[in-house]
PDB file of C-alpha atoms in Angstrom:
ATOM      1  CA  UNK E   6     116.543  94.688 120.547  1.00 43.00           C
ATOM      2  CA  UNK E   7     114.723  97.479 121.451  1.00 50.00           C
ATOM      3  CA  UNK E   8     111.186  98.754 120.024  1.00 52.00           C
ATOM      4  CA  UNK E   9     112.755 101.100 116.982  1.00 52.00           C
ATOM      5  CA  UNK E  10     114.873  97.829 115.897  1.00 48.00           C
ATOM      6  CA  UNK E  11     112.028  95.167 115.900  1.00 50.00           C
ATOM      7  CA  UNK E  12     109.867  97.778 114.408  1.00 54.00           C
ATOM      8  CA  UNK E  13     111.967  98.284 111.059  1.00 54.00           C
ATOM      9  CA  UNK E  14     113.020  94.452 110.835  1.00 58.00           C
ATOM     10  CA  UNK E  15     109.181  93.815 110.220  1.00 72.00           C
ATOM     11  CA  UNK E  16     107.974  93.556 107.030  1.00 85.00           C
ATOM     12  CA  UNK E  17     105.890  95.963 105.839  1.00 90.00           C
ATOM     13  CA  UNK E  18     102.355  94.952 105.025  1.00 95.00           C
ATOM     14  CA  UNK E  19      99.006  96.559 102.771  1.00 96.00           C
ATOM     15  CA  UNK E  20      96.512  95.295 104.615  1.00 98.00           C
ATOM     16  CA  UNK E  21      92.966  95.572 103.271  1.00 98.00           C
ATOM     17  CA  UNK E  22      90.131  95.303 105.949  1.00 98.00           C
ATOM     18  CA  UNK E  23      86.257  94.798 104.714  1.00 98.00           C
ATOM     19  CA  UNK E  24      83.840  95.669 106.893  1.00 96.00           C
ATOM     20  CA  UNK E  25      80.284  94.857 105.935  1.00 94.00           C
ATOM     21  CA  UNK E  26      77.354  97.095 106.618  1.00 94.00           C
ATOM     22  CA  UNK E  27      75.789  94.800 109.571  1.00 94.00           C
ATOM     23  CA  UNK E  28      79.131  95.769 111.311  1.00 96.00           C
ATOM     24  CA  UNK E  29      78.764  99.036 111.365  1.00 94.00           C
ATOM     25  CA  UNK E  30      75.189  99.949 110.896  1.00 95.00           C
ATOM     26  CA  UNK E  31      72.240  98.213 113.237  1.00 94.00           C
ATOM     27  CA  UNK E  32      69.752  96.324 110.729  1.00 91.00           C
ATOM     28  CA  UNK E  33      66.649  97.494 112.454  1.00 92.00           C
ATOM     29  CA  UNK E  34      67.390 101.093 113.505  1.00 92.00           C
ATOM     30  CA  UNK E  35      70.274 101.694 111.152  1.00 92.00           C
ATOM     31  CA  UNK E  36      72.222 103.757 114.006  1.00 93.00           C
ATOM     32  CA  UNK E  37      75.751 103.413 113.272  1.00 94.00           C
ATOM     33  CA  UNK E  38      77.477 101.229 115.330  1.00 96.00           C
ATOM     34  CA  UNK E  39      79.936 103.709 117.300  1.00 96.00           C
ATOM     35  CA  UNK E  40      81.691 101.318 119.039  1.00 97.00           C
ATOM     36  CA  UNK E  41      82.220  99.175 116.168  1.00 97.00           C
ATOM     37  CA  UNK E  42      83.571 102.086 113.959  1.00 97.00           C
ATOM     38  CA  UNK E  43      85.627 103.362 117.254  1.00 97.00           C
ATOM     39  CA  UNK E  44      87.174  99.820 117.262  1.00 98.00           C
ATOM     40  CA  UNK E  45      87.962  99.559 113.513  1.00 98.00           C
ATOM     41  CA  UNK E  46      89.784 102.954 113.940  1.00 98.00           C
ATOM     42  CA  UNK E  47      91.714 101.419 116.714  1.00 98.00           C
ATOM     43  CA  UNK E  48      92.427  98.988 114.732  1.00 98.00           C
ATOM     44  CA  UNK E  49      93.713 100.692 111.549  1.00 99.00           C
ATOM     45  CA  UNK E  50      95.960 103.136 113.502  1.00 99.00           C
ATOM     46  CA  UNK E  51      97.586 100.184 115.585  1.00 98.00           C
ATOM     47  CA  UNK E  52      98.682  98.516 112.041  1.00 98.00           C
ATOM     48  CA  UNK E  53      99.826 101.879 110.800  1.00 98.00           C
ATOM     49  CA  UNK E  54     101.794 102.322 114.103  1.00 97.00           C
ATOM     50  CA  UNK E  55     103.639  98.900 113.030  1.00 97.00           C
ATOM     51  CA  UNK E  56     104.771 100.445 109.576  1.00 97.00           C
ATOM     52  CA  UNK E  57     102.138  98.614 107.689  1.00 98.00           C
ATOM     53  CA  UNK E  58      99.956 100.481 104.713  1.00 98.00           C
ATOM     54  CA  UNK E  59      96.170  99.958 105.451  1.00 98.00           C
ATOM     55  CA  UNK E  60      93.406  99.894 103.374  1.00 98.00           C
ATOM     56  CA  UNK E  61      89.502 100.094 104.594  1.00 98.00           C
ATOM     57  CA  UNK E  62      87.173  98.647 102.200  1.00 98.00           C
ATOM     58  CA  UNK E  63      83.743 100.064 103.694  1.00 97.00           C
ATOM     59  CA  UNK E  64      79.605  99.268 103.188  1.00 93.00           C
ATOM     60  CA  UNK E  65      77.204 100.870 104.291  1.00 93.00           C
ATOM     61  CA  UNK E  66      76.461 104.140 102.654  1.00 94.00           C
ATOM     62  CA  UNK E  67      72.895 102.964 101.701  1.00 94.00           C
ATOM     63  CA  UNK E  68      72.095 101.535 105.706  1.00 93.00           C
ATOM     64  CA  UNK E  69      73.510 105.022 106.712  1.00 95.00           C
ATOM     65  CA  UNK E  70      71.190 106.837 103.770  1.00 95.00           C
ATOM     66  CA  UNK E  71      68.156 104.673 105.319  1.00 95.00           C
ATOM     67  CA  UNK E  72      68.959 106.674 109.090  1.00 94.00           C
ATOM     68  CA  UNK E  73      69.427 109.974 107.406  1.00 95.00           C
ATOM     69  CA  UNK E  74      66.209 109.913 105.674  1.00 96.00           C
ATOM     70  CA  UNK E  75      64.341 108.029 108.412  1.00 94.00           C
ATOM     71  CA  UNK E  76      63.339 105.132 105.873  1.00 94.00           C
ATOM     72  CA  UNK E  77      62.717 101.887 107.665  1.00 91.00           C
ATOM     73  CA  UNK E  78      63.883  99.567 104.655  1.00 92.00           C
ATOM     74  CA  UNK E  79      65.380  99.863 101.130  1.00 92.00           C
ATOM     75  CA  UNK E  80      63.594 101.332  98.197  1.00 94.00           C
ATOM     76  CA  UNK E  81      62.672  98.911  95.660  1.00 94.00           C
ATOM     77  CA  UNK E  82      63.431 101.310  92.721  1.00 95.00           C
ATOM     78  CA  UNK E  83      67.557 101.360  91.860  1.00 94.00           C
ATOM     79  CA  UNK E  84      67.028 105.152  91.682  1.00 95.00           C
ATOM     80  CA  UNK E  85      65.860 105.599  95.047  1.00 95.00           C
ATOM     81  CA  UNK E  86      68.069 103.190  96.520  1.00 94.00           C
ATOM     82  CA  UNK E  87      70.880 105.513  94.263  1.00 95.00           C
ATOM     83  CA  UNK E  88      69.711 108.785  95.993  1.00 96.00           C
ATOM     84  CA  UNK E  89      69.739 106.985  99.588  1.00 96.00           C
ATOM     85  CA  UNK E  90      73.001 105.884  98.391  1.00 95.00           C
ATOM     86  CA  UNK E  91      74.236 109.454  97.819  1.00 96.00           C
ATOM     87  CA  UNK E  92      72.758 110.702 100.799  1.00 96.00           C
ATOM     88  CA  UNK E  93      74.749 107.991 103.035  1.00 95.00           C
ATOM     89  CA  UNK E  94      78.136 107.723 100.940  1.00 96.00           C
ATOM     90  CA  UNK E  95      78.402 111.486 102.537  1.00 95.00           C
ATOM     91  CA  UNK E  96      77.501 110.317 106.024  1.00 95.00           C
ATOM     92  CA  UNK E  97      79.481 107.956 106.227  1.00 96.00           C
ATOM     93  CA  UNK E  98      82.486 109.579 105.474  1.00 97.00           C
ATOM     94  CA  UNK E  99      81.676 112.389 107.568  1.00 97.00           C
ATOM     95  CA  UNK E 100      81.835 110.005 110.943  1.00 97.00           C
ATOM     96  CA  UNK E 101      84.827 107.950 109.540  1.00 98.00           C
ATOM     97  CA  UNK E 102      86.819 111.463 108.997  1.00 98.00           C
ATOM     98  CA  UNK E 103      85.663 112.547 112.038  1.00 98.00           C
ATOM     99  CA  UNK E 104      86.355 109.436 114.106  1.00 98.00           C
ATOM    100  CA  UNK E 105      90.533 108.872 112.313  1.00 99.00           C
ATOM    101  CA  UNK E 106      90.507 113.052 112.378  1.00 98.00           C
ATOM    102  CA  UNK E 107      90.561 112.496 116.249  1.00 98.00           C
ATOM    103  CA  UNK E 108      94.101 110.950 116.353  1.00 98.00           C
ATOM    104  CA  UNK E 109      95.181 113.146 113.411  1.00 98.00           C
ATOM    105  CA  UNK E 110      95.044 110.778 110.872  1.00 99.00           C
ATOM    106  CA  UNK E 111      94.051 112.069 107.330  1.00 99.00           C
ATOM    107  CA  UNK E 112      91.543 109.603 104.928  1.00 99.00           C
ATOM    108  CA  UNK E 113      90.022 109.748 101.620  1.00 98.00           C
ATOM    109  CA  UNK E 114      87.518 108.516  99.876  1.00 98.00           C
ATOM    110  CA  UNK E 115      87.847 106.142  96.983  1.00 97.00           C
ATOM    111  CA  UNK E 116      84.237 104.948  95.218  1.00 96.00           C
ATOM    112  CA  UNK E 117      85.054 102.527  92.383  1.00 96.00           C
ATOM    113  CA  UNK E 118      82.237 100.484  90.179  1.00 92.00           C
ATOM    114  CA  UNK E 119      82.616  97.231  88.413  1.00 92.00           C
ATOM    115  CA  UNK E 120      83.107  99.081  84.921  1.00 91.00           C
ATOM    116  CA  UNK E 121      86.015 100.948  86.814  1.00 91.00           C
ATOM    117  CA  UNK E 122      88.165  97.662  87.295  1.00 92.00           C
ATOM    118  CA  UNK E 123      86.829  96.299  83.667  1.00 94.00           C
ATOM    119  CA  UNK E 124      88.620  99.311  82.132  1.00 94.00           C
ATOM    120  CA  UNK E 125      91.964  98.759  82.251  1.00 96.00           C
ATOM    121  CA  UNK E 126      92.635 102.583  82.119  1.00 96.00           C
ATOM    122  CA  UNK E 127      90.301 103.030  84.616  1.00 95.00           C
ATOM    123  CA  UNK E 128      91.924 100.633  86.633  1.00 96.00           C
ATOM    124  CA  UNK E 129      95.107 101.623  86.388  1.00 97.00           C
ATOM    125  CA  UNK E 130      94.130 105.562  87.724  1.00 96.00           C
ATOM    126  CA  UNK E 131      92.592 103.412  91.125  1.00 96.00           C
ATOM    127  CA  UNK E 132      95.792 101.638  91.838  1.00 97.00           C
ATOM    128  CA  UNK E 133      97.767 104.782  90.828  1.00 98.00           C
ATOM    129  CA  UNK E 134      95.748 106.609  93.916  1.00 98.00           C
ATOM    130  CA  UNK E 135      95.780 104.064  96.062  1.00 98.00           C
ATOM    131  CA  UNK E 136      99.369 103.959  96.004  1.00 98.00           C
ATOM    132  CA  UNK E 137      99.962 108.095  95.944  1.00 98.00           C
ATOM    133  CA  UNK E 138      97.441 107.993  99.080  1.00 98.00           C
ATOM    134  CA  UNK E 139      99.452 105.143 101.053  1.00 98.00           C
ATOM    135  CA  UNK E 140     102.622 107.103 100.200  1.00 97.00           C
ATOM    136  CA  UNK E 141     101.142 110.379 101.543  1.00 97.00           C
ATOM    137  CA  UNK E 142     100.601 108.452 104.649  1.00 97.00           C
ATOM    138  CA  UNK E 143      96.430 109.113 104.039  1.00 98.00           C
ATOM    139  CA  UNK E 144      93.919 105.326 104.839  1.00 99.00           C
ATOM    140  CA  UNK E 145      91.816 105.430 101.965  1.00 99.00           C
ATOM    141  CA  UNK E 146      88.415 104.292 102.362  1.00 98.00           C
ATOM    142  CA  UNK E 147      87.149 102.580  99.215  1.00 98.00           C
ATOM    143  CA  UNK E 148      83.769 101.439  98.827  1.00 96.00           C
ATOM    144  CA  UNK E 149      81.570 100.730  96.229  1.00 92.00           C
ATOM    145  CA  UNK E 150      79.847 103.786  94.064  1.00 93.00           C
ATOM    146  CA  UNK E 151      76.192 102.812  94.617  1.00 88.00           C
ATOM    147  CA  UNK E 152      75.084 105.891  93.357  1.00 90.00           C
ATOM    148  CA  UNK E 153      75.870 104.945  90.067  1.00 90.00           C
ATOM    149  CA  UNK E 154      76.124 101.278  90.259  1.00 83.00           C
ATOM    150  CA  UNK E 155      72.815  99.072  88.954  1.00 71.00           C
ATOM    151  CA  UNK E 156      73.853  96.361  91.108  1.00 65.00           C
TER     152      UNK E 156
END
């Protein structure tokens, strides 16, 4: 049986991977963790390459705020931890594009909160992307809004 022939006998998979922020972001410095990231891409693409649909369920956004804005630890205040929220959701989305957009490989962002999945509209829109973005061939990269979220 050669490669082609095992290939399309395999089921294809979704496979979600979560990857928490003390993966991917140092807890003292708040660097992100290159080689961490440069793994998790590996990892991703080898799945795709084996027909299955993957999707990255990513922290992080307020550990990667903290390094933007050179803030040793998390605001107390939900706003502030919001704004270093906003300021990292961008980051961090800017290294994961530009760590898949070496091998070509397109990704989006998806930022869902609680009252998102309580609304069954709401809900229904998510899965409706996720799906559209898995067809288009695109690893979406879903993580929580924490921006908005007062949790």
């Amino acid at each position: 049986m050669n490669k082609d022939q095992s290939k399309s006998n395999q089921k294809s998979l979704t496979i979600v991977i979560k990857i928490g922020t003390s993966s991917i972001c140092n807890e003292v410095t708040h660097f992100p963790l290159l080689s961490n990231l440069s793994a998790i891409v590996e990892t991703v693409l080898s799945l795709r390459a084996l027909g299955h649909r993957v999707v990255l369920v990513t922290s992080a956004a307020v550990g990667t705020g903290l390094r933007r804005l050179n803030m040793a630890e998390k605001p107390s205040k939900l706003a502030a931890r919001q704004a270093v929220a906003a300021v990292g959701q961008g980051r961090l989305m800017a290294l994961y594009d530009d760590l898949f957009g070496q091998f070509s490989q397109p990704v989006a962002q998806i930022l869902l909160t609680k009252n998102d999945l309580a609304d069954r509209s709401q809900y229904l829109n998510a899965v409706n992307c996720l799906e559209e973005l898995l067809e288009m061939s695109v690893v979406p990269i879903v993580n929580e809004n924490d921006s908005i979220s007062t949790q």
